[in-house]
Short mmCIF file of C-alpha atoms in Angstrom, two decimals:
data_model
loop_
_atom_site.label_atom_id
_atom_site.label_comp_id
_atom_site.label_asym_id
_atom_site.label_seq_id
_atom_site.Cartn_x
_atom_site.Cartn_y
_atom_site.Cartn_z
CA MET R 1 114.90 120.90 74.03
CA ASP R 2 116.09 118.63 76.80
CA PHE R 3 113.78 116.67 79.16
CA PRO R 4 115.88 114.48 81.44
CA GLU R 5 114.53 110.96 81.95
CA GLU R 6 115.18 110.93 85.71
CA LEU R 7 112.72 113.79 86.32
CA LYS R 8 108.94 113.87 86.65
CA TYR R 9 106.93 116.75 85.18
CA THR R 10 103.71 118.63 85.93
CA GLU R 11 101.10 120.21 83.65
CA GLU R 12 102.22 123.58 85.06
CA HIS R 13 105.70 122.90 83.61
CA GLU R 14 107.53 122.22 86.86
CA TRP R 15 109.93 119.30 87.21
CA VAL R 16 110.58 117.27 90.36
CA LEU R 17 113.53 115.08 91.27
CA VAL R 18 113.23 112.50 94.05
CA GLU R 19 116.46 112.15 96.04
CA GLY R 20 115.85 109.80 98.94
CA ASP R 21 113.15 111.36 101.12
CA LEU R 22 113.65 114.85 99.67
CA VAL R 23 112.26 116.21 96.40
CA SER R 24 113.70 119.12 94.39
CA ILE R 25 111.44 121.33 92.29
CA GLY R 26 112.26 123.63 89.37
CA ILE R 27 110.74 124.72 86.06
CA SER R 28 111.25 122.90 82.76
CA ALA R 29 113.36 123.94 79.80
CA PHE R 30 110.10 124.53 77.96
CA ALA R 31 108.83 126.85 80.73
CA GLN R 32 111.99 128.97 80.85
CA ASP R 33 112.02 129.20 77.06
CA GLN R 34 108.40 130.38 76.99
CA LEU R 35 109.10 132.97 79.70
CA GLY R 36 112.22 134.40 78.09
CA ASP R 37 114.91 136.14 80.13
CA VAL R 38 114.15 135.50 83.81
CA VAL R 39 114.87 138.65 85.83
CA PHE R 40 113.31 137.90 89.21
CA VAL R 41 112.55 134.83 91.30
CA GLU R 42 110.52 134.98 94.51
CA LEU R 43 110.66 131.90 96.72
CA PRO R 44 109.31 130.98 100.17
CA GLU R 45 111.57 130.38 103.17
CA VAL R 46 112.98 127.25 104.74
CA GLY R 47 110.39 125.80 107.09
CA ASP R 48 107.42 127.11 105.09
CA LYS R 49 104.82 124.59 103.92
CA ILE R 50 103.80 124.11 100.31
CA GLU R 51 100.38 122.76 99.42
CA THR R 52 99.29 120.74 96.38
CA GLY R 53 98.03 122.99 93.58
CA LYS R 54 98.87 126.25 95.39
CA ALA R 55 101.41 128.77 94.12
CA PHE R 56 104.57 128.78 96.25
CA GLY R 57 106.70 131.19 94.24
CA VAL R 58 106.90 133.57 91.31
CA VAL R 59 109.16 133.71 88.28
CA GLU R 60 109.27 136.97 86.34
CA SER R 61 110.73 137.57 82.92
CA VAL R 62 111.00 141.02 81.36
CA LYS R 63 107.50 140.71 79.95
CA ALA R 64 105.65 138.20 82.13
CA VAL R 65 104.85 137.18 85.70
CA SER R 66 104.35 133.45 86.30
CA ASP R 67 103.34 131.54 89.42
CA ILE R 68 105.10 128.31 90.33
CA TYR R 69 102.71 125.67 91.67
CA ALA R 70 103.35 122.98 94.25
CA PRO R 71 102.77 119.53 92.72
CA PHE R 72 102.42 118.02 96.23
CA SER R 73 102.33 119.11 99.88
CA GLY R 74 105.31 119.24 102.18
CA GLU R 75 107.82 121.27 104.14
CA ILE R 76 110.62 123.28 102.59
CA ILE R 77 114.04 122.07 103.70
CA GLU R 78 116.24 124.17 101.41
CA VAL R 79 115.87 127.15 99.06
CA ASN R 80 118.23 127.94 96.18
CA SER R 81 119.94 131.05 97.50
CA VAL R 82 121.65 131.74 94.16
CA LEU R 83 118.44 132.70 92.36
CA PRO R 84 117.64 136.08 93.97
CA ASP R 85 120.96 137.51 92.76
CA ALA R 86 121.28 135.44 89.59
CA PRO R 87 117.77 134.76 88.28
CA GLU R 88 119.18 134.09 84.78
CA THR R 89 120.39 130.75 86.21
CA VAL R 90 116.84 129.51 85.57
CA ASN R 91 117.40 130.09 81.83
CA ASN R 92 120.96 128.83 81.74
CA SER R 93 120.53 125.67 83.81
CA PRO R 94 116.83 124.95 84.44
CA TYR R 95 117.40 121.37 85.68
CA GLU R 96 120.56 121.76 87.72
CA ASP R 97 121.78 125.12 89.05
CA GLY R 98 118.30 126.58 88.48
CA TRP R 99 116.52 124.30 90.99
CA MET R 100 114.21 126.29 93.27
CA ILE R 101 113.30 124.47 96.47
CA ARG R 102 113.98 121.14 98.18
CA VAL R 103 110.98 119.74 100.00
CA LYS R 104 110.18 116.92 102.41
CA PRO R 105 106.85 115.66 101.03
CA ASP R 106 104.05 114.81 103.43
CA ASP R 107 103.45 111.66 101.39
CA LEU R 108 105.70 110.45 98.56
CA ALA R 109 102.66 108.72 97.05
CA ASP R 110 101.38 112.20 96.07
CA LEU R 111 104.01 112.25 93.32
CA GLU R 112 102.61 109.20 91.54
CA GLY R 113 100.36 111.09 89.14
CA LEU R 114 103.19 113.12 87.60
CA MET R 115 104.32 112.66 84.00
CA ASP R 116 107.54 111.02 82.89
CA ALA R 117 109.72 112.73 80.26
CA ALA R 118 108.00 111.09 77.27
CA ALA R 119 104.50 111.89 78.56
CA TYR R 120 105.50 115.51 79.27
CA GLN R 121 106.94 115.93 75.81
CA GLY R 122 103.65 114.64 74.38
CA PHE R 123 101.76 117.06 76.65
CA ILE R 124 103.77 120.05 75.38
CA GLU R 125 103.22 119.10 71.76
CA GLU R 126 99.46 118.93 72.34
CA GLU R 127 99.31 122.33 74.10
CA MET O 1 104.54 136.65 68.29
CA VAL O 2 101.82 138.87 69.73
CA GLU O 3 98.92 140.85 68.36
CA PHE O 4 99.66 144.59 68.63
CA GLY O 5 97.35 147.25 67.21
CA GLY O 6 96.05 144.76 64.65
CA TRP O 7 99.53 143.55 63.64
CA ASP O 8 101.30 140.28 64.39
CA MET O 9 104.61 141.31 65.89
CA PRO O 10 107.58 139.50 67.40
CA VAL O 11 108.16 140.09 71.13
CA GLN O 12 111.73 138.92 70.73
CA TYR O 13 114.17 137.32 68.33
CA SER O 14 117.20 136.22 70.37
CA GLY O 15 116.02 137.48 73.78
CA VAL O 16 114.84 140.81 75.18
CA ILE O 17 117.92 141.53 77.26
CA ALA O 18 120.46 140.57 74.57
CA GLU O 19 118.57 142.68 72.01
CA HIS O 20 118.33 145.62 74.41
CA LEU O 21 122.05 145.59 75.21
CA ALA O 22 122.93 145.23 71.51
CA VAL O 23 121.07 148.47 70.74
CA ARG O 24 122.88 150.28 73.58
CA SER O 25 126.32 149.01 72.53
CA ALA O 26 126.09 148.41 68.75
CA ALA O 27 122.83 148.47 66.76
CA GLY O 28 119.40 146.93 66.38
CA LEU O 29 116.90 146.72 63.53
CA PHE O 30 113.19 147.00 64.27
CA ASP O 31 110.26 146.41 61.92
CA VAL O 32 107.90 149.20 62.95
CA SER O 33 105.70 149.08 59.87
CA HIS O 34 102.70 149.05 62.20
CA MET O 35 103.09 152.80 62.73
CA GLY O 36 100.50 154.86 60.84
CA GLU O 37 101.09 157.79 58.52
CA VAL O 38 98.75 160.65 57.66
CA GLU O 39 99.59 163.17 54.96
CA VAL O 40 98.27 166.71 55.22
CA SER O 41 98.84 168.83 52.13
CA GLY O 42 97.63 172.03 50.53
CA PRO O 43 98.01 175.78 51.01
CA ASP O 44 96.11 175.68 54.34
CA ALA O 45 97.80 172.52 55.71
CA PHE O 46 100.04 174.59 58.00
CA ASP O 47 97.13 176.48 59.56
CA PHE O 48 95.12 173.31 60.03
CA LEU O 49 98.01 171.55 61.79
CA GLN O 50 98.66 174.58 63.99
CA PHE O 51 95.05 174.12 65.14
CA ALA O 52 95.20 170.31 65.43
CA THR O 53 98.54 169.89 67.26
CA ILE O 54 99.92 171.26 70.54
CA ASN O 55 103.48 172.04 69.44
CA ASP O 56 104.32 175.09 67.28
CA LEU O 57 104.96 174.37 63.61
CA ALA O 58 106.31 177.88 63.09
CA ALA O 59 109.63 176.66 64.44
CA LEU O 60 109.82 173.90 61.83
CA VAL O 61 111.79 174.12 58.57
CA ASP O 62 111.60 171.91 55.47
CA GLY O 63 113.14 168.53 56.21
CA GLN O 64 112.60 168.81 59.96
CA VAL O 65 110.67 166.54 62.30
CA GLN O 66 108.80 167.64 65.42
CA TYR O 67 107.50 165.62 68.36
CA SER O 68 103.94 166.74 69.10
CA ALA O 69 100.50 165.56 70.17
CA LEU O 70 96.84 165.82 69.31
CA CYS O 71 94.57 166.84 72.20
CA TYR O 72 90.83 166.79 72.76
CA PRO O 73 89.12 170.08 73.68
CA ASP O 74 89.30 169.00 77.35
CA GLY O 75 93.09 168.65 77.10
CA GLY O 76 93.17 164.84 77.15
CA ILE O 77 95.54 163.27 74.65
CA VAL O 78 94.28 161.76 71.38
CA ASP O 79 97.78 160.56 70.46
CA ASP O 80 101.41 161.56 70.49
CA ILE O 81 102.89 161.96 67.01
CA THR O 82 105.93 162.95 65.03
CA LEU O 83 105.28 165.59 62.42
CA TYR O 84 107.34 165.81 59.22
CA ARG O 85 107.55 169.05 57.23
CA PHE O 86 108.35 168.40 53.53
CA ASN O 87 107.54 171.97 52.53
CA ALA O 88 105.10 174.73 53.45
CA GLY O 89 102.28 172.81 51.77
CA LYS O 90 103.07 169.20 52.64
CA PHE O 91 103.32 167.52 56.04
CA MET O 92 103.17 163.95 57.33
CA LEU O 93 102.12 162.73 60.76
CA CYS O 94 103.49 159.45 62.07
CA VAL O 95 100.96 158.05 64.56
CA ASN O 96 100.66 155.04 66.87
CA ALA O 97 99.38 151.88 65.18
CA ALA O 98 96.64 151.29 67.74
CA ASN O 99 95.41 154.88 67.24
CA ARG O 100 95.60 155.05 63.47
CA ASP O 101 91.87 154.86 62.71
CA LYS O 102 90.94 156.96 65.74
CA ASP O 103 93.45 159.66 64.82
CA PHE O 104 92.35 159.86 61.21
CA ALA O 105 88.69 160.08 62.21
CA TRP O 106 89.60 162.76 64.77
CA LEU O 107 91.51 164.80 62.18
CA GLN O 108 88.53 164.54 59.83
CA ASP O 109 86.26 165.82 62.61
CA LEU O 110 88.61 168.75 63.17
CA ALA O 111 88.66 169.39 59.42
CA VAL O 112 84.91 169.91 59.48
CA GLN O 113 85.43 172.62 62.12
CA ARG O 114 88.32 174.16 60.21
CA PRO O 115 87.48 173.92 56.51
CA GLY O 116 90.21 175.13 54.17
CA ASP O 117 92.28 174.31 51.12
CA TYR O 118 94.04 171.16 52.32
CA GLN O 119 93.63 167.39 52.10
CA LEU O 120 93.97 164.63 54.69
CA VAL O 121 95.13 161.28 53.35
CA ASP O 122 95.63 158.09 55.37
CA ARG O 123 98.96 156.85 53.98
CA GLY O 124 99.34 154.01 56.49
CA ASN O 125 99.27 151.32 53.80
CA ASP O 126 101.78 153.12 51.57
CA PHE O 127 104.72 152.82 53.96
CA ALA O 128 106.68 150.15 55.69
CA GLN O 129 109.02 151.43 58.39
CA LEU O 130 112.28 149.99 59.70
CA ALA O 131 114.12 151.57 62.62
CA LEU O 132 117.90 151.22 62.67
CA GLN O 133 119.03 152.27 66.14
CA GLY O 134 122.25 152.31 68.12
CA PRO O 135 125.73 153.87 68.18
CA LYS O 136 126.70 151.89 65.04
CA ALA O 137 123.57 152.87 63.08
CA ALA O 138 125.17 155.68 61.09
CA ALA O 139 128.22 153.59 60.19
CA ILE O 140 125.98 150.77 58.96
CA LEU O 141 123.63 152.98 56.97
CA SER O 142 126.36 155.10 55.41
CA GLY O 143 127.60 152.06 53.50
CA LEU O 144 124.22 151.63 51.81
CA THR O 145 123.06 155.12 50.88
CA SER O 146 124.17 158.10 48.84
CA ALA O 147 122.48 160.41 51.36
CA ASP O 148 124.83 162.68 53.30
CA LEU O 149 124.28 161.32 56.80
CA LEU O 150 126.95 163.55 58.30
CA SER O 151 124.86 166.61 57.60
CA LEU O 152 121.55 164.93 58.51
CA ARG O 153 120.96 166.25 62.00
CA VAL O 154 118.85 164.72 64.75
CA TYR O 155 115.10 165.21 64.12
CA HIS O 156 115.71 165.96 60.43
CA PHE O 157 114.95 163.81 57.40
CA CYS O 158 115.70 163.52 53.71
CA GLU O 159 114.12 161.72 50.78
CA SER O 160 116.84 159.53 49.36
CA GLU O 161 117.59 155.86 48.72
CA VAL O 162 118.97 152.94 50.68
CA ALA O 163 120.37 150.02 48.67
CA GLY O 164 118.85 151.64 45.61
CA LEU O 165 115.34 151.58 47.12
CA PRO O 166 113.51 154.91 47.48
CA THR O 167 113.57 155.64 51.22
CA LEU O 168 112.73 158.52 53.52
CA ILE O 169 115.59 158.63 56.02
CA SER O 170 114.64 160.25 59.33
CA ARG O 171 117.20 160.72 62.09
CA THR O 172 114.73 159.85 64.81
CA GLY O 173 113.90 156.92 67.04
CA TYR O 174 112.43 155.58 70.24
CA THR O 175 115.50 154.16 71.95
CA GLY O 176 117.51 157.18 73.09
CA GLU O 177 120.39 156.12 70.83
CA ASP O 178 121.48 157.69 67.57
CA GLY O 179 119.60 156.11 64.71
CA PHE O 180 117.23 156.30 61.81
CA GLU O 181 113.65 155.54 60.97
CA LEU O 182 113.46 154.41 57.36
CA TYR O 183 110.18 154.72 55.46
CA CYS O 184 109.91 152.72 52.24
CA ALA O 185 107.32 151.09 50.01
CA PRO O 186 105.94 147.91 51.61
CA ARG O 187 107.11 145.84 48.60
CA ASP O 188 110.72 146.98 49.26
CA ALA O 189 110.70 146.36 53.00
CA GLU O 190 111.94 142.78 52.95
CA THR O 191 114.87 143.62 50.67
CA LEU O 192 115.71 146.65 52.79
CA TRP O 193 115.63 144.52 55.95
CA GLN O 194 117.86 141.78 54.47
CA THR O 195 120.33 144.30 53.03
CA LEU O 196 120.62 146.21 56.31
CA MET O 197 121.09 142.97 58.27
CA GLU O 198 123.82 141.76 55.90
CA GLN O 199 125.60 145.11 56.04
CA GLY O 200 125.22 145.49 59.79
CA ARG O 201 125.73 141.99 61.15
CA PRO O 202 129.56 142.25 61.17
CA GLN O 203 129.16 145.44 63.25
CA GLY O 204 126.89 143.77 65.77
CA LEU O 205 123.47 144.55 64.29
CA VAL O 206 120.70 142.28 65.58
CA PRO O 207 116.95 142.17 64.89
CA VAL O 208 114.94 143.58 67.82
CA GLY O 209 111.36 142.84 68.85
CA LEU O 210 108.65 144.67 70.76
CA GLY O 211 109.96 143.54 74.15
CA ALA O 212 113.23 145.43 73.89
CA ARG O 213 111.54 148.33 72.11
CA ASP O 214 109.60 148.80 75.33
CA THR O 215 112.54 148.44 77.75
CA LEU O 216 114.70 150.77 75.62
CA ARG O 217 112.09 153.54 75.55
CA LEU O 218 111.30 153.09 79.23
CA GLU O 219 114.93 153.52 80.31
CA LYS O 220 114.83 156.84 78.44
CA ALA O 221 111.41 157.71 79.99
CA TYR O 222 109.74 158.12 76.59
CA ALA O 223 105.97 158.04 76.96
CA LEU O 224 103.90 155.28 75.36
CA TYR O 225 100.30 155.94 74.44
CA GLY O 226 97.89 153.82 76.48
CA HIS O 227 100.33 153.90 79.41
CA GLU O 228 101.75 157.36 80.21
CA LEU O 229 99.38 159.06 77.76
CA SER O 230 95.62 158.73 77.31
CA ALA O 231 92.40 160.67 76.86
CA ASP O 232 92.30 161.00 80.68
CA ILE O 233 95.80 162.43 81.04
CA LEU O 234 96.91 165.97 80.21
CA PRO O 235 100.23 166.44 78.40
CA LEU O 236 101.25 168.80 81.23
CA GLU O 237 100.85 165.94 83.71
CA ALA O 238 102.84 163.54 81.52
CA ARG O 239 106.09 165.53 81.25
CA LEU O 240 105.08 166.92 77.84
CA GLY O 241 105.05 170.55 78.91
CA TRP O 242 108.04 171.13 76.60
CA ILE O 243 105.89 170.40 73.52
CA THR O 244 102.74 172.09 74.85
CA LYS O 245 103.04 175.60 73.40
CA LEU O 246 100.39 177.42 75.45
CA ASP O 247 101.43 180.74 73.88
CA LYS O 248 100.36 179.41 70.46
CA ALA O 249 96.95 180.85 69.63
CA GLY O 250 93.82 178.76 69.35
CA PHE O 251 94.94 175.13 69.16
CA CYS O 252 92.52 172.39 70.09
CA GLY O 253 92.72 171.76 73.85
CA ARG O 254 94.53 175.03 74.64
CA ASP O 255 91.78 176.61 76.74
CA ALA O 256 91.44 173.54 78.95
CA LEU O 257 95.21 173.24 79.33
CA LEU O 258 95.58 176.92 80.26
CA LYS O 259 92.84 176.52 82.84
CA ALA O 260 94.39 173.36 84.29
CA LYS O 261 97.75 175.07 84.52
CA SER O 262 96.37 178.14 86.30
CA GLU O 263 94.36 175.99 88.72
CA GLY O 264 97.34 173.75 89.41
CA LEU O 265 97.86 170.21 88.20
CA GLY O 266 96.77 167.42 90.51
CA ARG O 267 99.08 164.72 89.21
CA GLN O 268 102.55 164.33 87.85
CA LEU O 269 104.47 161.59 86.08
CA ILE O 270 107.59 160.64 88.03
CA GLY O 271 110.40 158.12 87.74
CA LEU O 272 110.90 155.50 90.44
CA ARG O 273 113.74 153.05 90.97
CA LEU O 274 113.28 150.12 93.30
CA THR O 275 115.81 149.96 96.10
CA GLN O 276 114.80 146.37 96.89
CA PRO O 277 114.57 143.43 94.46
CA GLY O 278 111.42 143.29 92.37
CA VAL O 279 109.87 144.16 89.04
CA PRO O 280 107.34 147.01 88.99
CA ARG O 281 104.53 146.58 86.47
CA GLU O 282 101.77 148.70 84.99
CA GLN O 283 98.87 149.38 87.38
CA TYR O 284 100.79 148.47 90.55
CA PRO O 285 99.84 150.95 93.32
CA VAL O 286 102.33 153.58 94.48
CA ARG O 287 102.26 154.64 98.15
CA ALA O 288 103.74 157.60 100.00
CA ASP O 289 104.14 157.02 103.73
CA GLY O 290 101.78 154.08 103.37
CA LYS O 291 99.00 155.97 101.59
CA ASP O 292 97.95 155.25 97.98
CA VAL O 293 99.04 158.17 95.79
CA GLY O 294 98.91 156.77 92.25
CA LEU O 295 99.72 153.95 89.87
CA VAL O 296 102.64 152.70 87.85
CA THR O 297 102.06 153.48 84.16
CA SER O 298 105.02 151.41 82.86
CA GLY O 299 107.53 149.31 84.72
CA THR O 300 110.24 146.80 83.99
CA MET O 301 113.54 145.37 85.08
CA SER O 302 116.02 147.73 83.45
CA PRO O 303 118.48 145.61 81.45
CA SER O 304 121.09 148.39 81.69
CA LEU O 305 120.72 149.07 85.44
CA ARG O 306 119.60 145.57 86.48
CA GLN O 307 117.10 147.27 88.80
CA GLY O 308 113.35 147.67 88.73
CA ILE O 309 112.32 151.00 87.17
CA ALA O 310 108.89 152.56 86.75
CA LEU O 311 107.10 155.61 85.47
CA ALA O 312 104.19 156.43 87.76
CA LEU O 313 101.40 158.97 87.66
CA VAL O 314 101.05 160.20 91.26
CA ASP O 315 99.45 162.98 93.28
CA LYS O 316 101.39 166.21 93.03
CA THR O 317 102.14 166.30 96.75
CA ALA O 318 103.79 162.89 96.56
CA ALA O 319 105.62 163.90 93.39
CA ILE O 320 107.27 166.92 94.97
CA GLY O 321 107.38 165.85 98.62
CA ASP O 322 109.96 163.75 100.41
CA ALA O 323 107.67 161.00 101.72
CA ASP O 324 108.92 157.41 101.68
CA LEU O 325 107.69 155.91 98.42
CA THR O 326 106.86 152.28 97.80
CA ILE O 327 105.40 150.21 94.99
CA VAL O 328 102.98 147.49 96.02
CA ILE O 329 103.97 144.18 94.45
CA ARG O 330 101.69 141.21 95.22
CA GLY O 331 100.48 142.89 98.39
CA ARG O 332 103.92 143.86 99.70
CA GLU O 333 105.33 147.38 99.78
CA ILE O 334 108.71 147.44 98.03
CA SER O 335 110.86 150.53 98.65
CA ALA O 336 111.46 152.89 95.78
CA GLU O 337 113.27 156.16 95.31
CA LYS O 338 112.30 159.05 93.10
CA VAL O 339 114.94 159.55 90.43
CA LYS O 340 115.71 162.14 87.81
CA LEU O 341 114.65 161.12 84.33
CA PRO O 342 115.75 159.56 82.07
CA PHE O 343 116.77 156.50 84.06
CA VAL O 344 119.70 155.82 81.73
#
């Protein structure tokens, strides 16, 4: 299973990618594998706020419903419009085409507590 | 892996959707050894089963299988079953794993009320069961058995062999596709599984888990105990009127079912298809013109239709009326339309 070095990870199995002053969020390869075939993704709209620790979206596989949690607070700048019609993208490309939202964080310092790839891999093995 | 009726069972092997589509287009192999079996034998076995089950055994010949149910005196459902007739003095019930102990105890209670020359034996530990399902099932099995599959009709069975292993071959299933349920000794099950997989793999056979077993049966609107069927639901409400033989004298639950029918049923199981994106799930509320009228009993994203589908037990007026129906998903009403069953 692949955990790109350039990403940071959360205990809820989201990844984040800092690109300048924007941050992309998706779910990890481990998360999509645990869920199985993703058949539905529900995301907020551009302009909505996300709040640290609160669910901002839902990923559903055939058998399970899973919340996606915001690792930090901020405003949504962009939403992946491919996912409503092609939710399987989350399985096929969790780190690239399967990104979910792009956010302008209220404070980039809020991202400091997140795990790097090695720490996340250790976290998964312990779980 | 998940716990199911006391058994550890795989939810999926390669993926629910891939497994589902393989069964629709080629074939799938399921380990359904969790199912329970009860043998009823003796000169009075027929009479006892006529009392204990809601369908009519008189229509059944040797080597035939019948879909039926056990009901409580109040008409609620103990379990849905398949009933195998070996001969006039020997029958076998195949029951749901989660209900196995309950069913056997219930049959023993009934036996006290209806003493006679027959025996009830819990044979659940004597059988493993593999289900080979899909349009390629017959082609795959025919290469491994001396049984005449061409003359084995749907809902009939024969005692034969597969790969040299003694096997009861039943042309039944829970997927809506042609296929077989194969009963063998537990010690032979692994060999039977491996042999079937080797024979079938070139024809597209894949192993299938519980996840796809559920989506396959739901697309065909087959009831699942604990969802569409329960002690609080009458078979007449759950689209099982076709197996409820009210003109059969004196079966357990008949009086209550006759009364319910004459008074008019309050609820009905219907099929709903979402017309907006979403996945309906068990227990989600169903509304008609904004008013709660019932609950989803089973729901999923149909792998064949790529749309949300649901069975729902709703008030009769909503079931037959033309109100706008919705399913409430996370607090939002998602539009649905009533559809003829099966979905696929």
